[in-house]
XYZ file of C-alpha atoms in Angstrom:
251
model
C -10.889 13.562 25.561
C -14.521 12.540 26.209
C -15.896 9.703 28.300
C -14.598 6.192 27.770
C -11.304 4.428 28.248
C -8.431 5.306 25.933
C -8.887 1.894 24.307
C -12.592 2.572 23.705
C -11.817 5.970 22.239
C -9.157 4.575 19.943
C -11.510 1.878 18.670
C -14.188 4.530 18.109
C -11.728 6.681 16.161
C -10.487 3.769 14.051
C -14.008 2.541 13.346
C -15.058 6.051 12.370
C -12.191 6.315 9.911
C -12.951 2.875 8.468
C -16.573 3.887 7.967
C -15.475 7.078 6.222
C -13.150 5.337 3.781
C -15.706 2.588 3.187
C -18.242 5.118 1.944
C -16.199 8.062 0.697
C -13.574 5.982 -1.119
C -15.898 3.319 -2.545
C -15.526 4.603 -6.109
C -11.740 4.801 -5.831
C -11.555 1.290 -4.333
C -13.530 -0.056 -7.289
C -11.296 1.836 -9.719
C -8.132 0.529 -8.065
C -9.389 -3.054 -8.005
C -10.434 -2.795 -11.648
C -7.016 -1.390 -12.592
C -5.235 -4.313 -10.932
C -7.618 -6.824 -12.501
C -6.960 -5.255 -15.915
C -3.228 -5.610 -15.273
C -3.490 -9.276 -14.300
C -5.773 -10.080 -17.237
C -3.355 -8.484 -19.702
C -0.332 -10.360 -18.377
C 1.105 -7.580 -16.235
C 2.742 -7.902 -12.857
C 1.722 -6.285 -9.564
C 4.008 -4.450 -7.136
C 3.548 -2.595 -3.864
C 5.850 -0.087 -2.194
C 5.847 1.746 1.094
C 8.474 3.307 3.339
C 8.645 3.159 7.112
C 5.340 2.273 8.731
C 3.609 2.843 5.399
C 5.417 -0.281 4.263
C 3.317 -2.393 6.630
C 0.262 -2.119 4.374
C 2.371 -3.035 1.348
C 3.915 -6.019 3.116
C 0.500 -7.217 4.260
C -0.576 -8.128 0.718
C 2.625 -9.940 -0.311
C 2.814 -13.748 0.041
C -0.388 -13.549 2.046
C -2.834 -16.348 2.800
C -6.102 -15.307 1.192
C -4.279 -12.757 -0.941
C -3.209 -12.444 -4.550
C -0.091 -14.461 -5.306
C 0.980 -11.852 -7.866
C 1.561 -9.023 -5.370
C 5.299 -8.369 -5.108
C 7.038 -6.040 -2.658
C 9.168 -3.380 -4.321
C 11.605 -3.062 -1.455
C 14.106 -0.268 -0.919
C 16.906 -1.368 1.438
C 16.888 0.682 4.604
C 13.402 2.146 4.252
C 11.138 -0.900 4.553
C 10.835 -0.685 8.337
C 12.485 -0.287 11.696
C 14.753 -3.284 11.161
C 17.707 -0.987 10.397
C 19.910 0.800 12.911
C 19.555 3.641 13.488
C 15.839 3.548 12.774
C 16.048 7.209 11.740
C 18.024 6.150 8.659
C 14.816 5.146 6.913
C 13.300 8.572 7.423
C 16.440 10.191 6.048
C 16.496 7.950 2.965
C 12.899 8.926 2.134
C 14.190 12.426 1.451
C 17.053 11.392 -0.857
C 16.611 12.539 -4.443
C 17.263 9.909 -7.092
C 16.882 6.852 -4.863
C 13.568 5.832 -6.408
C 15.032 5.941 -9.922
C 17.916 3.710 -8.867
C 15.477 1.208 -7.369
C 13.201 1.180 -10.396
C 16.152 0.789 -12.771
C 17.309 -2.350 -10.952
C 13.852 -3.814 -10.324
C 11.885 -6.160 -12.604
C 9.131 -3.601 -13.324
C 8.213 -3.005 -16.957
C 5.580 -1.386 -19.122
C 2.150 -2.848 -18.460
C 2.742 -3.525 -14.756
C 0.980 -1.818 -11.850
C 2.443 -0.327 -8.679
C 0.682 0.582 -5.445
C 2.588 3.319 -3.605
C 1.703 3.724 0.067
C 2.766 6.945 1.779
C 0.786 8.582 4.549
C 2.115 12.093 3.931
C 2.986 11.654 0.250
C 5.374 14.584 0.624
C 8.828 13.004 0.630
C 11.035 12.627 -2.431
C 10.983 8.827 -2.417
C 7.243 8.147 -2.874
C 6.812 11.090 -5.236
C 9.705 9.958 -7.435
C 8.553 6.348 -7.210
C 5.187 7.275 -8.689
C 6.713 9.639 -11.257
C 9.324 7.110 -12.322
C 6.887 4.226 -12.502
C 4.516 6.104 -14.769
C 7.406 7.214 -16.953
C 8.269 3.520 -17.378
C 4.739 2.667 -18.486
C 3.291 1.431 -15.204
C -0.112 2.293 -13.793
C 0.140 3.760 -10.287
C -2.285 3.568 -7.385
C -1.517 5.913 -4.493
C -2.627 5.377 -0.908
C -2.115 8.539 1.087
C -3.722 11.152 3.306
C -4.742 13.971 0.994
C -4.854 16.339 3.983
C -1.061 16.526 3.983
C -1.117 18.123 0.529
C -3.081 21.084 1.865
C -1.548 21.364 5.341
C 2.149 20.673 4.688
C 4.721 21.478 2.012
C 6.228 18.977 -0.398
C 9.804 17.815 0.111
C 10.195 17.006 -3.584
C 11.872 19.500 -5.881
C 8.718 19.724 -8.010
C 6.635 20.865 -5.065
C 4.158 18.075 -5.792
C 2.805 15.202 -3.710
C 2.241 11.492 -4.348
C -1.421 12.176 -5.134
C -0.380 14.279 -8.130
C 1.226 11.348 -9.961
C -1.283 8.515 -9.691
C -3.886 6.936 -11.923
C -6.037 6.249 -8.866
C -5.774 7.906 -5.436
C -7.131 6.389 -2.229
C -7.457 8.887 0.625
C -7.010 7.350 4.082
C -8.553 10.443 5.737
C -5.850 10.370 8.420
C -5.289 13.765 10.027
C -1.853 15.367 9.748
C 0.298 13.996 12.560
C -1.343 10.543 12.610
C -2.487 10.572 16.252
C -6.147 10.125 17.139
C -6.235 10.846 20.862
C -5.336 13.649 23.271
C -5.271 13.640 27.055
C -4.620 16.496 29.472
C -1.985 14.465 31.294
C -0.078 13.580 28.117
C 1.805 16.406 26.344
C 1.477 15.074 22.798
C -1.291 13.517 20.670
C -1.085 9.723 20.603
C -2.582 6.502 19.201
C -1.963 6.419 15.417
C -4.552 4.716 13.204
C -2.956 4.959 9.761
C -1.840 1.316 9.681
C -5.312 0.051 10.574
C -6.996 2.178 7.920
C -4.447 1.819 5.131
C -4.193 -1.940 5.557
C -7.981 -2.200 5.414
C -8.020 -0.086 2.250
C -5.378 -2.299 0.696
C -7.292 -5.483 1.507
C -10.504 -3.934 0.178
C -8.722 -3.293 -3.119
C -7.379 -6.868 -3.185
C -10.877 -8.253 -2.598
C -12.236 -6.062 -5.374
C -9.488 -7.274 -7.716
C -10.211 -10.939 -7.017
C -13.944 -10.483 -7.600
C -13.338 -8.486 -10.783
C -11.171 -11.271 -12.192
C -13.768 -13.906 -11.303
C -16.463 -11.840 -13.021
C -14.376 -12.076 -16.209
C -14.090 -15.834 -15.937
C -10.483 -15.692 -14.716
C -9.633 -17.700 -11.611
C -7.990 -15.221 -9.215
C -4.443 -16.405 -8.390
C -5.044 -16.592 -4.653
C -2.845 -18.158 -1.993
C -4.167 -20.404 0.753
C -2.835 -20.780 4.268
C -0.062 -23.318 4.628
C -1.706 -24.273 7.908
C -4.788 -25.794 6.277
C -4.743 -29.230 4.710
C -3.862 -29.003 1.036
C -2.633 -25.419 1.342
C 0.935 -26.110 0.239
C -0.232 -28.112 -2.765
C -2.658 -25.357 -3.759
C 0.015 -22.696 -3.482
C 2.491 -24.790 -5.426
C 0.047 -24.994 -8.326
C -0.591 -21.253 -8.318
C 3.101 -20.396 -8.085
C 3.948 -22.759 -10.910
C 1.252 -21.327 -13.146
C 2.228 -17.729 -12.423
C 5.902 -18.218 -11.664
C 7.027 -15.668 -14.236
C 5.110 -12.953 -12.378
C 6.169 -13.834 -8.820
C 9.472 -12.364 -7.666
C 9.504 -13.006 -3.914
C 10.604 -16.626 -4.487
C 13.747 -15.685 -6.404
């Protein structure tokens, strides 16, 4: 590790990755935002899914001040985060064949909707089947993943494919395999993951692009305001009433 404190080096690594995705994924960000705007304009609903720590980026855009009210979390019990015991259960469920189909069959998704699937590795059965199953049901799929895993690891899905192979738009987080940015002679393993920072930023960049794309078409973006600003609750009540048939986190 070069000069600088570990904190400095982590910030440098994270900033470098953010600069890369800002420039290298600009076209994909625009395409993803346009896809979601098209979905909203045509009456479709928006969903986001992620497993384990990849779920953090999906959760960050649901019921979010400054975010689109129409983003719904497509949750899979046991794989959303580390709130289950043992925490390793979530990792095991990601490799279960057929789980994604069961979730989709019992979810409100339908033809004309859009789903953002977040999976750093994109190699496990759950995200691959989620994308496959969603497209088979007539949804558009945006994948957020590290494309490097597809060349440096093997798929855990029976098809041998990765999440990136089943998406209408792919956003590459540029995260290196292993998701650890720093090394130190006194520490036996790489450390300091940056995937959450980068993927969450990518997700918010797509949301911003979606809102602007809707406004450019003369459609008021269905945005939520903070409940901690005066008038926020009243604003949100209006938006949720207007779009209540496309919001599922209140039910």
